[in-house]
Coordinates of C-alpha atoms and ligand atoms in Angstrom, one line a residue:
M1 CA 5.9 12.6 20.7
L2 CA 6.5 10.3 23.7
G3 CA 3.8 7.6 24.1
Q4 CA 2.6 8.0 20.5
Q5 CA 2.4 4.9 18.4
R6 CA 4.9 4.6 15.6
I7 CA 3.5 3.8 12.2
F8 CA 5.3 2.7 9.0
S9 CA 3.9 1.8 5.6
G10 CA 4.8 2.1 2.0
I11 CA 3.8 1.6 -1.6
R12 CA 5.8 0.3 -4.6
P13 CA 6.0 2.9 -7.3
S14 CA 5.4 0.3 -10.0
G15 CA 2.7 2.1 -11.9
D16 CA -0.2 4.4 -11.4
L17 CA -2.0 3.9 -8.0
H18 CA -5.5 2.6 -8.1
I19 CA -8.4 3.0 -5.7
G20 CA -7.5 -0.3 -4.0
N21 CA -4.2 1.3 -2.9
Y22 CA -6.1 4.4 -1.8
L23 CA -8.9 2.7 0.1
G24 CA -6.8 -0.1 1.6
A25 CA -3.8 2.0 2.6
I26 CA -3.5 5.8 1.9
K27 CA -6.9 6.8 3.2
Q28 CA -6.1 5.2 6.6
W29 CA -2.7 6.8 6.6
V30 CA -4.3 10.2 6.3
K31 CA -6.4 9.5 9.3
L32 CA -3.4 8.3 11.3
Q33 CA -1.2 11.3 10.8
D34 CA -2.7 13.5 13.4
D35 CA -2.1 11.4 16.4
H36 CA 0.7 9.0 15.5
E37 CA 4.4 9.3 14.7
V38 CA 4.5 8.2 11.1
V39 CA 6.9 7.4 8.3
F40 CA 5.6 6.6 4.9
G41 CA 7.8 5.3 2.1
I42 CA 8.0 5.0 -1.6
M43 CA 9.4 1.6 -1.9
D44 CA 11.5 1.9 -5.1
E45 CA 13.8 -1.0 -4.2
H46 CA 10.8 -3.3 -4.0
A47 CA 9.6 -2.0 -7.3
I48 CA 12.7 -3.3 -9.1
T49 CA 12.0 -6.9 -8.0
T50 CA 9.9 -7.2 -11.1
P51 CA 10.9 -6.0 -14.6
H52 CA 10.9 -2.2 -14.9
E53 CA 11.8 0.7 -17.1
P54 CA 14.3 3.1 -15.4
A55 CA 12.6 6.3 -16.8
A56 CA 9.2 5.0 -15.8
L57 CA 10.4 4.2 -12.3
R58 CA 11.7 7.7 -11.8
E59 CA 8.5 9.2 -13.0
N60 CA 6.3 6.8 -10.9
T61 CA 8.3 7.6 -7.8
L62 CA 7.6 11.3 -8.1
E63 CA 4.0 10.7 -9.1
T64 CA 3.5 8.4 -6.1
A65 CA 4.8 11.2 -3.8
M66 CA 2.5 13.6 -5.5
L67 CA -0.5 11.3 -4.9
Y68 CA 0.5 10.9 -1.2
L69 CA 0.5 14.7 -0.9
A70 CA -2.7 15.1 -3.0
A71 CA -4.5 12.6 -0.8
G72 CA -3.8 14.7 2.2
L73 CA -0.6 13.6 3.8
D74 CA 1.0 16.6 5.3
P75 CA 4.8 16.7 5.3
E76 CA 4.7 18.8 8.5
K77 CA 3.1 15.9 10.3
V78 CA 4.6 12.8 8.6
I79 CA 7.9 11.8 7.2
L80 CA 7.7 11.0 3.5
M81 CA 10.8 9.1 2.4
V82 CA 12.2 7.2 -0.6
Q83 CA 13.5 3.8 0.3
S84 CA 16.6 4.0 -2.0
Q85 CA 17.7 7.3 -0.3
V86 CA 18.1 5.6 3.0
S87 CA 20.8 2.9 2.8
A88 CA 20.0 1.5 6.2
H89 CA 17.1 -0.5 4.5
T90 CA 19.4 -2.7 2.4
E91 CA 22.0 -2.9 5.1
L92 CA 19.5 -4.3 7.7
A93 CA 18.0 -6.5 5.0
W94 CA 21.3 -8.2 4.5
I95 CA 21.7 -8.9 8.2
L96 CA 18.1 -10.2 8.6
G97 CA 18.6 -12.5 5.6
T98 CA 21.2 -14.4 7.7
I99 CA 18.5 -15.4 10.2
T100 CA 15.7 -16.2 7.7
P101 CA 15.1 -19.8 6.8
L102 CA 14.8 -20.2 3.0
G103 CA 11.6 -22.2 3.4
E104 CA 9.8 -19.3 5.0
L105 CA 10.5 -17.2 1.9
E106 CA 9.4 -19.9 -0.5
R107 CA 6.1 -20.2 1.3
M108 CA 5.1 -16.5 0.8
T109 CA 1.9 -16.3 -1.3
Q110 CA 3.1 -13.2 -3.2
F111 CA 6.4 -14.9 -4.1
K112 CA 4.6 -17.9 -5.3
E113 CA 2.1 -15.9 -7.4
K114 CA 4.7 -13.6 -8.9
S115 CA 7.3 -16.2 -9.6
H116 CA 4.7 -18.3 -11.3
T117 CA 3.7 -15.4 -13.6
L118 CA 7.2 -14.2 -14.2
G119 CA 9.0 -17.6 -14.1
A120 CA 7.8 -18.6 -17.5
K121 CA 8.7 -15.3 -19.2
E122 CA 11.7 -13.7 -17.5
G123 CA 12.9 -16.1 -14.9
T124 CA 12.6 -15.5 -11.1
M125 CA 15.3 -13.4 -9.6
A126 CA 16.7 -13.7 -6.0
G127 CA 15.4 -10.2 -5.3
L128 CA 11.8 -11.4 -5.6
L129 CA 12.5 -14.2 -3.1
N130 CA 14.2 -11.8 -0.7
Y131 CA 11.5 -9.2 -1.0
P132 CA 9.9 -9.9 2.4
I133 CA 13.3 -9.5 4.2
L134 CA 13.7 -6.0 2.8
M135 CA 10.1 -5.3 3.8
A136 CA 10.9 -6.5 7.3
A137 CA 13.9 -4.2 7.4
D138 CA 11.7 -1.2 6.3
I139 CA 9.3 -1.8 9.2
L140 CA 11.8 -2.8 11.9
L141 CA 14.2 0.1 11.3
Y142 CA 11.6 2.6 12.5
Q143 CA 10.5 0.5 15.5
A144 CA 7.0 0.6 14.1
D145 CA 4.2 -0.6 16.4
A146 CA 1.7 -0.9 13.6
V147 CA 1.7 -1.2 9.8
P148 CA -1.5 0.0 8.0
V149 CA -1.8 -2.2 4.8
G150 CA -4.3 -4.0 2.7
E151 CA -5.0 -7.6 3.3
D152 CA -2.5 -8.9 0.6
Q153 CA 0.4 -7.6 2.7
V154 CA -0.6 -9.1 6.0
Q155 CA 1.5 -12.3 5.5
H156 CA 4.5 -10.1 5.0
V157 CA 3.8 -8.3 8.3
E158 CA 3.4 -11.6 10.0
F159 CA 6.8 -12.7 8.6
T160 CA 8.3 -9.4 9.9
R161 CA 7.0 -10.2 13.4
S162 CA 8.6 -13.6 13.3
I163 CA 12.0 -12.3 12.2
A164 CA 11.8 -9.6 14.9
E165 CA 11.0 -12.2 17.5
R166 CA 13.8 -14.4 16.3
F167 CA 16.4 -11.6 16.4
N168 CA 15.2 -10.4 19.8
N169 CA 15.4 -13.9 21.2
R170 CA 18.9 -14.4 19.9
Y171 CA 20.4 -11.0 20.6
G172 CA 18.2 -9.4 23.3
K173 CA 15.4 -6.9 22.8
T174 CA 16.2 -4.9 19.7
F175 CA 13.1 -4.5 17.6
T176 CA 9.5 -3.6 18.4
V177 CA 7.3 -6.5 17.2
P178 CA 4.8 -4.8 14.8
K179 CA 1.2 -5.5 14.1
A180 CA -0.7 -5.2 10.8
M181 CA -3.5 -2.7 10.9
L182 CA -6.4 -3.3 8.6
E183 CA -9.7 -1.5 7.7
R184 CA -12.6 -3.8 8.0
E185 CA -14.1 -3.7 4.5
S186 CA -11.7 -1.8 2.3
A187 CA -8.7 -4.0 3.1
R188 CA -9.4 -6.0 -0.1
I189 CA -11.0 -4.0 -3.0
M190 CA -11.7 -6.5 -5.8
S191 CA -11.3 -6.2 -9.5
L192 CA -14.2 -4.6 -11.4
D193 CA -14.1 -7.2 -14.1
D194 CA -13.5 -10.2 -11.8
P195 CA -14.6 -9.8 -8.2
S196 CA -12.9 -13.1 -7.3
K197 CA -9.5 -11.3 -7.7
K198 CA -8.1 -8.3 -5.9
M199 CA -7.9 -5.0 -7.7
S200 CA -4.3 -4.9 -8.9
K201 CA -2.0 -2.9 -11.2
S202 CA -0.3 -6.0 -12.6
G203 CA -1.6 -8.6 -14.9
E204 CA -5.0 -7.3 -15.4
S205 CA -7.1 -5.6 -18.0
E206 CA -7.5 -1.9 -17.6
R207 CA -11.1 -2.3 -16.9
G208 CA -10.4 -4.1 -13.6
Y209 CA -9.1 -1.0 -11.8
I210 CA -9.8 2.7 -11.4
L211 CA -6.7 4.8 -11.2
L212 CA -6.5 7.7 -8.9
T213 CA -5.7 9.8 -12.0
D214 CA -8.5 8.4 -14.2
S215 CA -10.7 11.0 -15.9
P216 CA -14.5 11.2 -15.1
D217 CA -15.2 9.6 -18.5
A218 CA -12.8 6.7 -17.8
I219 CA -14.4 6.1 -14.4
R220 CA -17.9 6.2 -15.9
E221 CA -16.9 3.6 -18.6
K222 CA -15.2 1.3 -16.1
I223 CA -18.1 1.3 -13.6
K224 CA -20.6 0.9 -16.4
A225 CA -18.7 -2.1 -17.7
A226 CA -18.1 -3.6 -14.2
V227 CA -19.5 -7.1 -13.8
T228 CA -22.6 -7.6 -11.6
D229 CA -24.1 -10.6 -9.9
S230 CA -27.2 -12.6 -10.8
G231 CA -30.4 -11.4 -9.1
K232 CA -31.5 -7.9 -8.7
E233 CA -30.9 -7.1 -5.0
I234 CA -28.4 -4.6 -3.9
K235 CA -27.1 -6.0 -0.7
Y236 CA -23.7 -6.6 1.0
D237 CA -23.0 -10.3 0.9
P238 CA -19.5 -10.9 -0.4
K239 CA -20.1 -14.7 -0.7
S240 CA -23.2 -14.6 -2.9
K241 CA -22.9 -11.1 -4.3
P242 CA -19.2 -10.4 -4.6
A243 CA -19.5 -7.8 -7.4
I244 CA -22.3 -5.7 -5.8
S245 CA -20.6 -6.0 -2.4
N246 CA -17.4 -4.6 -3.8
L247 CA -19.2 -1.7 -5.5
L248 CA -21.0 -1.1 -2.2
V249 CA -17.7 -0.8 -0.3
I250 CA -16.3 1.6 -2.9
F251 CA -19.5 3.6 -2.8
S252 CA -19.5 3.8 1.0
E253 CA -15.9 4.7 1.2
F254 CA -16.2 7.6 -1.3
S255 CA -19.6 8.9 -0.1
G256 CA -18.9 8.5 3.6
K257 CA -22.3 6.7 3.9
P258 CA -22.5 3.4 5.8
I259 CA -23.2 0.3 3.7
A260 CA -26.4 -0.4 5.6
E261 CA -27.8 3.0 4.7
L262 CA -26.9 2.5 1.0
E263 CA -28.6 -0.9 1.1
D264 CA -31.8 0.8 2.3
T265 CA -31.6 3.6 -0.2
Y266 CA -31.2 1.2 -3.1
A267 CA -33.7 -1.4 -2.0
G268 CA -35.9 -2.1 -5.1
K269 CA -33.8 0.1 -7.4
S270 CA -32.0 -1.2 -10.5
Y271 CA -28.3 -2.0 -10.9
V272 CA -28.1 0.7 -13.5
E273 CA -29.4 3.4 -11.1
F274 CA -27.1 2.1 -8.4
K275 CA -24.0 2.1 -10.7
N276 CA -24.8 5.7 -11.9
D277 CA -24.6 6.8 -8.3
V278 CA -21.5 4.8 -7.5
T279 CA -19.9 6.6 -10.5
R280 CA -20.9 10.0 -9.2
A281 CA -19.6 9.2 -5.7
V282 CA -16.2 8.0 -7.1
I283 CA -15.8 11.0 -9.4
A284 CA -16.7 13.5 -6.6
G285 CA -14.6 11.7 -4.1
L286 CA -11.5 11.8 -6.3
A287 CA -12.0 15.3 -7.5
P288 CA -10.2 17.2 -4.7
L289 CA -7.3 14.7 -4.9
Q290 CA -7.0 15.1 -8.7
Q291 CA -7.2 18.9 -8.4
K292 CA -4.3 19.0 -5.9
F293 CA -2.4 16.4 -8.0
K294 CA -2.5 18.7 -11.0
E295 CA -1.2 21.6 -9.0
L296 CA 1.7 19.5 -7.6
E297 CA 2.6 18.3 -11.1
K298 CA 3.6 21.9 -11.9
D299 CA 6.0 22.0 -9.0
N300 CA 8.3 19.0 -9.2
D301 CA 11.0 20.8 -7.3
S302 CA 9.1 21.3 -4.1
V303 CA 8.0 17.6 -4.1
L304 CA 11.7 16.6 -4.6
R305 CA 12.6 18.8 -1.7
I306 CA 10.0 17.2 0.6
L307 CA 11.3 13.8 -0.3
R308 CA 14.9 14.7 0.3
D309 CA 14.1 16.3 3.6
G310 CA 11.9 13.3 4.6
S311 CA 14.6 10.8 3.6
E312 CA 17.2 12.6 5.7
R313 CA 14.9 12.6 8.7
A314 CA 14.1 8.9 8.2
A315 CA 17.8 8.1 7.8
A316 CA 18.5 9.6 11.2
M317 CA 15.8 7.5 12.8
A318 CA 16.9 4.3 10.9
Q319 CA 20.6 4.8 11.8
K320 CA 19.8 4.5 15.5
T321 CA 18.3 1.0 15.1
L322 CA 21.0 -0.1 12.6
A323 CA 23.8 1.0 15.0
D324 CA 22.2 -1.1 17.8
V325 CA 21.8 -4.1 15.5
K326 CA 25.5 -3.9 14.4
E327 CA 26.7 -3.7 17.9
K328 CA 24.5 -6.7 19.0
I329 CA 25.7 -9.0 16.3
G330 CA 29.4 -8.2 16.9
F331 CA 30.4 -5.8 14.1
L332 CA 33.2 -3.4 15.1
T333 CA 31.7 0.0 16.0
Ligands
TYM401 P1 1.7 -2.4 -3.0 O1 2.5 -1.3 -3.6 O2 1.4 -3.6 -3.8 O3 0.4 -1.8 -2.4 C1 0.3 -0.7 -1.6 C2 -0.8 -0.8 -0.5 O4 -2.0 -0.9 -1.2 C3 -2.7 -2.1 -0.6 N1 -3.5 -2.7 -1.7 C4 -4.8 -2.9 -1.6 N2 -5.7 -2.7 -0.6 C5 -7.0 -3.0 -0.8 N3 -7.4 -3.6 -1.9 C6 -6.6 -3.8 -3.0 N4 -7.1 -4.4 -4.1 C7 -5.2 -3.5 -2.8 N5 -4.1 -3.6 -3.6 C8 -3.1 -3.1 -2.9 C9 -1.6 -3.0 -0.2 O5 -2.0 -4.0 0.7 C10 -0.6 -2.0 0.4 O6 -0.9 -1.7 1.7 N6 5.2 -4.8 -0.3 C11 4.3 -3.6 -0.3 C12 5.1 -2.3 -0.2 C13 6.0 -2.3 1.0 C14 5.5 -2.1 2.3 C15 6.7 -2.0 3.1 C16 4.3 -1.9 3.0 C17 7.3 -2.3 1.0 N7 7.8 -2.2 2.2 C18 6.7 -1.9 4.5 C19 4.3 -1.8 4.4 C20 5.5 -1.7 5.1 C21 3.5 -3.6 -1.6 O7 4.0 -4.2 -2.6 O8 2.4 -2.9 -1.6

């Protein structure tokens, strides 16, 4: 594996995954697994920074693992781990917290958005503020060179870079300084009922997102109801045609056809015809994943085994970095 780039990324198991998670993250991960050294996590400790149901969390964790596998991640090639099964994550997070200025955490967009929504209802917990520190620990423990994520996570990766640099400057080279890795168009899939907002599993009507597990009927309904833009043209122009541009990206990703080719094919055609074909492409694109998911659902035990094995291998990698950190900051070894 010498010379190969190290990759780390993860998803919070806080509900069903949607096509934004798939196109922004998982689909790129599948491409990376052949020629990179990769660790992908199910970030359950991040999932509890917002209110959650214990039974649902357990179920979502397993379901997220099944979706990783169904999407094509191969446990022979990648390490699939569960964050809470590798205690080095919280240990390193504590240490990194001691070199993180409070102001940097308070400036994070995701913290501001979530604390604003939650603040009025449940109060904002310290875990939500400290969220980016734990995420930095996730990435730095594995000495990742690159972090494939959607656009909404870039600020957290930038934050990780700055903590890594600060630690390295203070204690000597310890961490690889990682880069965010983004797909050009699919890094930000927008909501189907409001293309000014990103597709998201929280705080949105069900019509805004397509779940990876949605039935063909549900997909049909959601795309039919998706908002469109004024005018009739089908062209990629996120500023003046945000809704159609979003559908074009989704269509292109699921059909494998470039956006320019789709623009040509649909020149002069109606929104209805276009939407029907987007629907077909999404249903067909998700079919193999859904089929595999159904098979995995019957075999919880082997999925649990893959996760246990992955977490063990991840822990061995993480432990090396953690031991180095502890030594550098002066803990007894
Ligand atoms: P999460 O669980 O919110 O999202 C998982 C991944 O999906 C991407 N994503 C999107 N991409 C395109 N369009 C969208 N509408 C869209 N919505 C979500 C996200 O950018 C992400 O890549 N904090 C992270 C989880 C995490 C993590 C990490 C990621 C914890 N530790 C270490 C990387 C490295 C999160 O909440 O992602």
